[in-house]
Tab-separated table of C-alpha atoms and ligand atoms in Angstrom:
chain	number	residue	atom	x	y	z
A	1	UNK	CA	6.865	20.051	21.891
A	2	UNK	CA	10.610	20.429	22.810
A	3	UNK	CA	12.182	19.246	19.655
A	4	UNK	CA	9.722	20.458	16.717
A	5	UNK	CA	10.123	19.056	13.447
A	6	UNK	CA	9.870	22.093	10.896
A	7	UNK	CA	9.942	22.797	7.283
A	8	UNK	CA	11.730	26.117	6.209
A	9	UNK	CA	11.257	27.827	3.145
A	10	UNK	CA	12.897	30.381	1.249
A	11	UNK	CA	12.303	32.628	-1.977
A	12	UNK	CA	12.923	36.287	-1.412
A	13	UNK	CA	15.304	36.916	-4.282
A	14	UNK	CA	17.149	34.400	-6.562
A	15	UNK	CA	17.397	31.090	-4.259
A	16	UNK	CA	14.364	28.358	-3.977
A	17	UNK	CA	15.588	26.896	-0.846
A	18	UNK	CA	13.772	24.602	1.566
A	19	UNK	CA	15.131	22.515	4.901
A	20	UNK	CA	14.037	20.975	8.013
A	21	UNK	CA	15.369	20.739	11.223
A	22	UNK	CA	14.607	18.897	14.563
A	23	UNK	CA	14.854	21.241	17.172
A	24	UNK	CA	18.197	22.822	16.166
A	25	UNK	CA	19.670	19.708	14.437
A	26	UNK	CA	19.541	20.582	10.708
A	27	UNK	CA	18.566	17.657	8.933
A	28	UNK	CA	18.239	18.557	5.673
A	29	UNK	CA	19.019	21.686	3.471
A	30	UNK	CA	18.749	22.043	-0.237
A	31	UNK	CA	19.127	25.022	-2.599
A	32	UNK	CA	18.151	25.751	-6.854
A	33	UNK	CA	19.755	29.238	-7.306
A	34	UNK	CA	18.774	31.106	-10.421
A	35	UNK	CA	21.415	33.078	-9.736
A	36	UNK	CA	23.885	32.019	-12.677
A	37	UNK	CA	20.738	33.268	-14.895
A	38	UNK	CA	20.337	36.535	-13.780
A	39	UNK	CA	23.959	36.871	-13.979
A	40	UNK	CA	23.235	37.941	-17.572
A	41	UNK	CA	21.411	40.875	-16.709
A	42	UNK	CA	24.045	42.044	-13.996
A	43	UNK	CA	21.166	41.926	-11.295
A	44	UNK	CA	18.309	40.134	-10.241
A	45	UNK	CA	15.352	40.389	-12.657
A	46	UNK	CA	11.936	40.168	-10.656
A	47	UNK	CA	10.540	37.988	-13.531
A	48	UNK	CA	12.582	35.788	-13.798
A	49	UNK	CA	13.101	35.078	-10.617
A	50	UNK	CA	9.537	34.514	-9.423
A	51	UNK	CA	9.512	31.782	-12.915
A	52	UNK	CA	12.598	30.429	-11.329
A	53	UNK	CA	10.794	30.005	-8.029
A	54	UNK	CA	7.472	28.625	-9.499
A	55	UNK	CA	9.662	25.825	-11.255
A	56	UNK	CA	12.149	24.852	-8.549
A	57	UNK	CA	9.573	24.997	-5.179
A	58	UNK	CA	7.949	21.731	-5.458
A	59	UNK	CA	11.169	20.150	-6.147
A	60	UNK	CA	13.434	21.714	-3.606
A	61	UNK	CA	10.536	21.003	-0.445
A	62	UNK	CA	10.769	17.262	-1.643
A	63	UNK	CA	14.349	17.064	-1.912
A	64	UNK	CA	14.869	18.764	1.777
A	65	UNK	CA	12.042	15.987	2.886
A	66	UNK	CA	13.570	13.362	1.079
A	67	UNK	CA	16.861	13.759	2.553
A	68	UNK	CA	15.774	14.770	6.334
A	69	UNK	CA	14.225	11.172	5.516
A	70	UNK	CA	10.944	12.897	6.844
A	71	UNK	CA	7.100	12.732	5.586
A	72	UNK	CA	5.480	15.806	4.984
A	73	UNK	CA	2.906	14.053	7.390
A	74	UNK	CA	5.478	14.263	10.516
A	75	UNK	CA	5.912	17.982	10.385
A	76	UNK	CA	4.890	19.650	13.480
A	77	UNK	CA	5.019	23.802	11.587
A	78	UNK	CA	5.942	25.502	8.299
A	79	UNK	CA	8.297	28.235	8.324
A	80	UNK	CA	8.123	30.832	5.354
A	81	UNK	CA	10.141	34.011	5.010
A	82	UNK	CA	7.095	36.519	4.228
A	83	UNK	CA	9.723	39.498	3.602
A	84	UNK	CA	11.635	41.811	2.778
A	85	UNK	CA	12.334	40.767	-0.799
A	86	UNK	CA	10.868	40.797	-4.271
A	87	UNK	CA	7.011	39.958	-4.092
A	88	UNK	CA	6.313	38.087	-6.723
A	89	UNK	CA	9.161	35.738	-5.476
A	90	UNK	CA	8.101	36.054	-1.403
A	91	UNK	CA	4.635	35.098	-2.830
A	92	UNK	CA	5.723	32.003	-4.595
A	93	UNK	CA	7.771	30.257	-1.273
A	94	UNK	CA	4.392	31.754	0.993
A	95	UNK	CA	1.618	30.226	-0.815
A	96	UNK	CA	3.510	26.715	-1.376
A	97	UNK	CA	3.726	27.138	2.617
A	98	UNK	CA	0.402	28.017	3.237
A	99	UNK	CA	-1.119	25.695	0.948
A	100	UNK	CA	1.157	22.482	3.200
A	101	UNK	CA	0.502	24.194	6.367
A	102	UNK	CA	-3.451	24.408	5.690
A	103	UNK	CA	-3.528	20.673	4.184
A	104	UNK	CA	-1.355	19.334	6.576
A	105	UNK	CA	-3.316	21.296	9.703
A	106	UNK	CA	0.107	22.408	11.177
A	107	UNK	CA	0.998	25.903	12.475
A	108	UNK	CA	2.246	29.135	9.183
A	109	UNK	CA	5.129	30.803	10.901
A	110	UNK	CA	6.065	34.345	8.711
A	111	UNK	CA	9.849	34.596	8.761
A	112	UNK	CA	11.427	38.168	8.838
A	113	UNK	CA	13.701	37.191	6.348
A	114	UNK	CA	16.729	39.619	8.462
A	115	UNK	CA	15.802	37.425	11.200
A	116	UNK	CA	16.726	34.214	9.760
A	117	UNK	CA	19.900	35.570	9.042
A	118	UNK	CA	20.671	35.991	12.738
A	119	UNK	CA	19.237	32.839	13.722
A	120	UNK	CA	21.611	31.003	11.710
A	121	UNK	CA	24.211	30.928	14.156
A	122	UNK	CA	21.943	28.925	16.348
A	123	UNK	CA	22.355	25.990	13.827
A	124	UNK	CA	26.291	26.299	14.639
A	125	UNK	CA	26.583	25.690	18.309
A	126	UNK	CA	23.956	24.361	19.978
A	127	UNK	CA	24.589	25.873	23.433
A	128	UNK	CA	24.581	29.726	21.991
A	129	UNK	CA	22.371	31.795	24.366
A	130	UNK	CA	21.511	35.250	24.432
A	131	UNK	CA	22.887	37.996	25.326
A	132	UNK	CA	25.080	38.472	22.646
A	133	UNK	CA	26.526	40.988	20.219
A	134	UNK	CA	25.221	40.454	16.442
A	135	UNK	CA	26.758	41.747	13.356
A	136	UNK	CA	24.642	41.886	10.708
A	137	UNK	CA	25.541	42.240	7.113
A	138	UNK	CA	23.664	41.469	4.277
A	139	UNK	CA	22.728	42.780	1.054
A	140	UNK	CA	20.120	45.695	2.045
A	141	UNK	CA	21.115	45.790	5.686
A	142	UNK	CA	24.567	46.570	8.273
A	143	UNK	CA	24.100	46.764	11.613
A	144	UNK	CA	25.333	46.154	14.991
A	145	UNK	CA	23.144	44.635	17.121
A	146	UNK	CA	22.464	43.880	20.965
A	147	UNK	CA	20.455	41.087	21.078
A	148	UNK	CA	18.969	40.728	24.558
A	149	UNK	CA	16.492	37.379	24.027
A	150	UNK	CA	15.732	35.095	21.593
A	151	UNK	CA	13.327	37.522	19.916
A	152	UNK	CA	14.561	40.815	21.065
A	153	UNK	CA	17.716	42.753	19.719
A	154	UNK	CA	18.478	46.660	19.950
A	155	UNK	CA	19.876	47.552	16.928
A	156	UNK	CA	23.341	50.348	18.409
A	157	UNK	CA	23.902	51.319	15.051
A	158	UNK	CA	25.034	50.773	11.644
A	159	UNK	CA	25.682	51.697	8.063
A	160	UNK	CA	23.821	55.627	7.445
A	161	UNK	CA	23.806	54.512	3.459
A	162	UNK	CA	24.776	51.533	1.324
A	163	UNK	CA	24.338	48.289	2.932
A	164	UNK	CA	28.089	46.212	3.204
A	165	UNK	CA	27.214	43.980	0.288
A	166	UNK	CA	25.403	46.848	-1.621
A	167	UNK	CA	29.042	48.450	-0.944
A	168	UNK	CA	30.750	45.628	-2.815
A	169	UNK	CA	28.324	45.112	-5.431
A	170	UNK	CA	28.614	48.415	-6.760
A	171	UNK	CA	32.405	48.344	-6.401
A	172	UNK	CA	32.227	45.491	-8.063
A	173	UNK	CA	30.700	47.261	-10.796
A	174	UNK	CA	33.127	49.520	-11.568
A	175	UNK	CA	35.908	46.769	-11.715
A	176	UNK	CA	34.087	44.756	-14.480
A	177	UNK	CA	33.029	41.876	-11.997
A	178	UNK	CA	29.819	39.859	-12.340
A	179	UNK	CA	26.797	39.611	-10.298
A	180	UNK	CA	26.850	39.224	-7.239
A	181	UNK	CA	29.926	40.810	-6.881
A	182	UNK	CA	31.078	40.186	-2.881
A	183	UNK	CA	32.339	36.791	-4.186
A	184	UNK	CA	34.029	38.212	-7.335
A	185	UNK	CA	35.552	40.967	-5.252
A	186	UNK	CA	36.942	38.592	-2.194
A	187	UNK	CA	38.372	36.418	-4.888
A	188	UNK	CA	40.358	39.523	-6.817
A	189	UNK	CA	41.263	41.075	-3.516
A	190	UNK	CA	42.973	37.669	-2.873
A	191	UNK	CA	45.709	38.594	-5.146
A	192	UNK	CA	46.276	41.938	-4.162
A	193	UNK	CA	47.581	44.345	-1.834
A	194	UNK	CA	46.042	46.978	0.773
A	195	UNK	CA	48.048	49.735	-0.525
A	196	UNK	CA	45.702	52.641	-1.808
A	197	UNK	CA	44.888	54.984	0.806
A	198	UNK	CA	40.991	55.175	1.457
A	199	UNK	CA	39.330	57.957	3.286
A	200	UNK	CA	39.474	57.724	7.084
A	201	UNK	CA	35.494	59.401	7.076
A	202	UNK	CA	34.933	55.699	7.856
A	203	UNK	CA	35.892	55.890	11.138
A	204	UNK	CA	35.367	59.253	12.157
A	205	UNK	CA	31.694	59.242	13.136
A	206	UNK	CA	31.229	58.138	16.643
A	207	UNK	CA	29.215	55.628	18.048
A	208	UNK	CA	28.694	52.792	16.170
A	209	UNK	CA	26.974	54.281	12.833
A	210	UNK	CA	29.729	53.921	9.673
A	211	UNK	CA	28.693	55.474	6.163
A	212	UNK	CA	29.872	53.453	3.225
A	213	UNK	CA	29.267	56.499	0.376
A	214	UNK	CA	32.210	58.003	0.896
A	215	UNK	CA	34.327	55.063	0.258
A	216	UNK	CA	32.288	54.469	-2.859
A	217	UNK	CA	32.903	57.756	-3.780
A	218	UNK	CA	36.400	57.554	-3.604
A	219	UNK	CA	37.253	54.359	-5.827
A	220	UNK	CA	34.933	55.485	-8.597
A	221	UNK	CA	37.042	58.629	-8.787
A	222	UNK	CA	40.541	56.685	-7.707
A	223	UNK	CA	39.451	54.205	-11.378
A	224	UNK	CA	38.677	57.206	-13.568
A	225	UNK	CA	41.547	59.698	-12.888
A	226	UNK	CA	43.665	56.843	-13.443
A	227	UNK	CA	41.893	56.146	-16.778
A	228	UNK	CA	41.981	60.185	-17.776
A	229	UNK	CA	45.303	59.786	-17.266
A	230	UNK	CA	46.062	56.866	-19.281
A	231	UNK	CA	47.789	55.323	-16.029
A	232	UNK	CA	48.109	51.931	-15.156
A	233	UNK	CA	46.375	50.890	-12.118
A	234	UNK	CA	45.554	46.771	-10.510
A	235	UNK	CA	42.221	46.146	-10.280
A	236	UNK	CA	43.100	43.563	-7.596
A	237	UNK	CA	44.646	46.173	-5.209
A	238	UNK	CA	41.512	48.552	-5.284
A	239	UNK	CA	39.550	45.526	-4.543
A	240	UNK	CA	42.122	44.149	-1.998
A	241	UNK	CA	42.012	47.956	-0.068
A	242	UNK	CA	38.676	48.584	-0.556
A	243	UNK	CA	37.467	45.210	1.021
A	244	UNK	CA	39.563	45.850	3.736
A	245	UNK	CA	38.743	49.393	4.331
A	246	UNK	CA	34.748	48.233	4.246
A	247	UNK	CA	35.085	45.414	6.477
A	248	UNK	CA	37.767	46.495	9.333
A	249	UNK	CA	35.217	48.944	10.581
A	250	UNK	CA	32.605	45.808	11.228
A	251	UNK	CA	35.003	44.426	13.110
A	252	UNK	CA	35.973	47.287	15.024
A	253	UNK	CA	32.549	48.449	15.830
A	254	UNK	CA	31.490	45.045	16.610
A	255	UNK	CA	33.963	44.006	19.495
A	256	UNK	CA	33.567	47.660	20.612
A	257	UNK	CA	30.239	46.981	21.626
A	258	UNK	CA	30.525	43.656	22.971
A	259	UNK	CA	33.203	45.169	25.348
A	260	UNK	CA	31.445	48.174	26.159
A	261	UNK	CA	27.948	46.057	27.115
A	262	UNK	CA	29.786	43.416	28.422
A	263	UNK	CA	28.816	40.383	26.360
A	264	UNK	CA	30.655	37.495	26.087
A	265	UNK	CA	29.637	36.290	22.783
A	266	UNK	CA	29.897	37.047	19.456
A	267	UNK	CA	27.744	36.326	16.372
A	268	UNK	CA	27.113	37.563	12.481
A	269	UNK	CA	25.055	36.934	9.738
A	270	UNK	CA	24.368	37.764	6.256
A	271	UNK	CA	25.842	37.557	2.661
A	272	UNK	CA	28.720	39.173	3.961
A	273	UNK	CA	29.625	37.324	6.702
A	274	UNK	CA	30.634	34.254	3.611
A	275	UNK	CA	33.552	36.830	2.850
A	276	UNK	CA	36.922	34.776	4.134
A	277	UNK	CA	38.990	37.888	4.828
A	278	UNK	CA	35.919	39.323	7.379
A	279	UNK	CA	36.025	35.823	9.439
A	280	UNK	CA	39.216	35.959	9.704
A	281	UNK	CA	39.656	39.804	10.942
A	282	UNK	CA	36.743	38.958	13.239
A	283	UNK	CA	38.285	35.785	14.793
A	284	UNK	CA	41.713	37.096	15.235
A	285	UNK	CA	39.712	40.612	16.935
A	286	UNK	CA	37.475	38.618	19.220
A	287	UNK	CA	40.390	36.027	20.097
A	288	UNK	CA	42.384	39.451	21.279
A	289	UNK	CA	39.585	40.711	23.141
A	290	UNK	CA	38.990	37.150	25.054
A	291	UNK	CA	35.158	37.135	23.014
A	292	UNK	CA	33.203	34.077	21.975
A	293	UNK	CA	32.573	34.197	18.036
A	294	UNK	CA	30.054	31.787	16.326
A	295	UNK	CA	30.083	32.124	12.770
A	296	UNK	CA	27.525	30.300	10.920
A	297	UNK	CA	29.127	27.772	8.016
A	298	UNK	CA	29.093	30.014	5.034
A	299	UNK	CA	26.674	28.592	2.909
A	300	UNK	CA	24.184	29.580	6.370
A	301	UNK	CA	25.308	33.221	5.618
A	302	UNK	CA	24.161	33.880	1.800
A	303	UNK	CA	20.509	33.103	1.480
A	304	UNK	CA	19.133	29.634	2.625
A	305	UNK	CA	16.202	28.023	3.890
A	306	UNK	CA	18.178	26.447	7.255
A	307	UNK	CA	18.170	29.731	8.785
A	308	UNK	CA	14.129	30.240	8.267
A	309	UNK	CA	13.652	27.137	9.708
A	310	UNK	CA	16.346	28.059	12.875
A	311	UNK	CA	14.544	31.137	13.180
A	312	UNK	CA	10.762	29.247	12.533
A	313	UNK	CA	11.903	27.156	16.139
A	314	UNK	CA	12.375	30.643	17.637
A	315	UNK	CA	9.210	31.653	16.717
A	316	UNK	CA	7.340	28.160	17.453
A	317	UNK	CA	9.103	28.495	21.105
A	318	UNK	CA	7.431	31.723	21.341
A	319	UNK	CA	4.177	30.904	20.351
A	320	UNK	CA	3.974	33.029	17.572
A	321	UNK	CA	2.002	31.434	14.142
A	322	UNK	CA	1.098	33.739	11.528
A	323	UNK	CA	-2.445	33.705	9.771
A	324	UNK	CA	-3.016	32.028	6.476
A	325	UNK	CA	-4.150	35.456	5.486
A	326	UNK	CA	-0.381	36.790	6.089
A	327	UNK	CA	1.170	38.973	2.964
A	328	UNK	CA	3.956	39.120	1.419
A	329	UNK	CA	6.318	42.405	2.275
A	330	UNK	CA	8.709	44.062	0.294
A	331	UNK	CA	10.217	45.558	3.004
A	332	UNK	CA	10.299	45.093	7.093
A	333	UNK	CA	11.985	47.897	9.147
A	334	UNK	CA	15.119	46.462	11.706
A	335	UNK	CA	13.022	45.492	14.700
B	401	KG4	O1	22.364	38.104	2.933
B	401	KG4	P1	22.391	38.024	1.472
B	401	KG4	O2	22.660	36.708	0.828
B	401	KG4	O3	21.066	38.577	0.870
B	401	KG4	C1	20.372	39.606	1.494
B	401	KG4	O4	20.681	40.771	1.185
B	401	KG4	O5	19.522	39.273	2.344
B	401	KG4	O6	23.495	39.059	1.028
B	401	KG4	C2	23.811	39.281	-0.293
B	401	KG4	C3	24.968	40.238	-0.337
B	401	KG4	C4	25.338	40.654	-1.741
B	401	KG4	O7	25.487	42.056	-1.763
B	401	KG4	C5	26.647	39.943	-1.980
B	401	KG4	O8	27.510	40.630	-2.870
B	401	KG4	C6	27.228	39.878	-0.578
B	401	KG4	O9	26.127	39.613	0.239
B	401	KG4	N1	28.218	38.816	-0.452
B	401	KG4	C7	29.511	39.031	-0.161
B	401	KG4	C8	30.145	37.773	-0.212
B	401	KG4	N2	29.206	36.827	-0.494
B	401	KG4	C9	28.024	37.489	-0.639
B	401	KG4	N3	30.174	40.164	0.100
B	401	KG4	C10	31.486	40.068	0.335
B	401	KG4	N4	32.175	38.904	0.285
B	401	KG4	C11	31.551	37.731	0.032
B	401	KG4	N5	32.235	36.587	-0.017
B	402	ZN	ZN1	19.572	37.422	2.744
């Protein structure tokens, strides 16, 4: 089959999300985010989010099939992300999957959640083609990657503690913003300056690992000497240098490695790759260094259920279904 139709779902953490594509045309992508109700609780509460899943999952797979003007019927696979994420959520997007896959007699293809997020550049141009270089940054993970096939990468290095968004989260925390904080902290930095020195440890460690603590380190005690003192200080400048600070070392290390294994493409993926001031950094960067850069749309970086189904095609190209005895997983190393 050279143009698969396939269902993707998603349901790791606080999005229900389903879509289907035909071959790599999307045709239909919907979302129900509980994420303005665990906003309350500064984080995502397992709980509630597995509740929120159980409600929204019937609704969202109709709405991606009603609008892909598709029947359930004409599906040719499911795609499911199986992990890394909260199991009681995974479990609720994997048995809705398995349950249409086994009544519908079509192929269960597990999604590495991390995965999806790189496929999701596929959905943006078409002709995109391994080798490339990949930079990944999400919420648990920051990476660069080589990726060599369709279903092969080398991961050259990345982040030796906090993951980029886990970076801005947790900054976010200490400047009063709500959860999830990337957005909240890209907004603020908007209407501020770069001008508070941040520690150059970013840069100094060779090779294409980066450690995020010690920037963390450094704001939390940049806020509270300024509040022991009774000093003023703008919240939207340490938000405007420390964004900058996290992200102009993905960009750096990224086009680095495209130039040193000679690749002329560029791609990225994860929650972070929505942030406004990265794209930009990165397109001006690979424009310099004559590199191809396919960003997918941002709503394809944050979590969605286009990029499980972009990544299900990879998979169904490859032959590779999953049992209907597959588990959920909390967690799935970089592979
Ligand atoms: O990829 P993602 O949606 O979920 C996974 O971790 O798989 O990434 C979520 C992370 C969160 O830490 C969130 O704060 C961050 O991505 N994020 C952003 C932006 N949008 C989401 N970080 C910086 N700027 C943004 N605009
Ligand atoms: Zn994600």
């Amino acid at each position: 089959m050279e143009q698969p139709l396939i269902l993707g779902i998603e349901s790791s953490c606080d999005e229900t999300a389903a879509a289907v594509i035909r071959g790599r045309t999307l045709l239909s992508d919907e979302i129900i985010s509980s994420a303005s109700v665990q906003a309350k609780f500064g984080g995502v509460v397992p709980e509630i989010a597995s509740r929120a899943h159980s409600d929204a999952v019937d609704e969202v797979v109709l709405r991606a099939l009603q609008a892909a003007n598709v029947k359930k019927e004409e599906l040719n696979a499911v795609a499911v992300t199986y992990g890394a994420g909260l199991l009681g959520a995974l479990l609720v997007g994997l048995s809705f999957a398995k349950g249409l896959a086994y009544g519908l007699n079509i192929p269960l293809i597990g999604v590495d959640h991390i995965r999806g997020h790189l496929a999701a550049s596929y959905l943006e141009d078409e002709t995109l083609a391994p080798p490339f270089m990949t930079l990944l940054a999400s919420g648990g993970h920051t990476a660069i990657l080589f990726t060599k096939t369709a279903t092969e990468f080398e991961v050259l290095g990345g982040t030796l503690d906090d993951a980029a968004g886990e970076a801005f989260d947790k900054v976010a925390r200490v400047l009063s913003l709500p959860y999830p904080g990337g957005p909240h902290v890209e907004k603020l930095a908007r209407e501020g300056k770069n001008v508070i020195p941040m520690p150059k440890m970013l840069k100094g460690l060779g090779g294409y690992d980066f450690s995020y603590s010690g920037l963390k380190t450094h704001i939390i005690n940049y806020v509270h000497t300024k509040e022991q003192k009774g000093e003023s200080w703008s919240r939207a400048d340490v938000a405007a240098s420390f964004q900058s600070a996290a992200l102009d070392i993905l960009v750096e290390k990224t086009v680095e490695a495209a130039l040193q294994y000679h690749v002329g493409t560029v791609t990225a993926g994860g929650g972070v790759v929505a942030n406004g001031y990265l794209r930009e950094k990165l397109s001006q960067a690979c424009e310099r260094a004559h590199l191809k850069l396919v960003l997918p749309e941002k709503k394809h970086c944050t979590d969605n259920a286009a990029m499980i189904a972009a990544e299900g095609l990879i998979q169904y190209r490859a032959g590779n279904f999953s049992p209907l005895s597959l588990n959920a997983r909390a967690s799935i190393p970089l592979r």
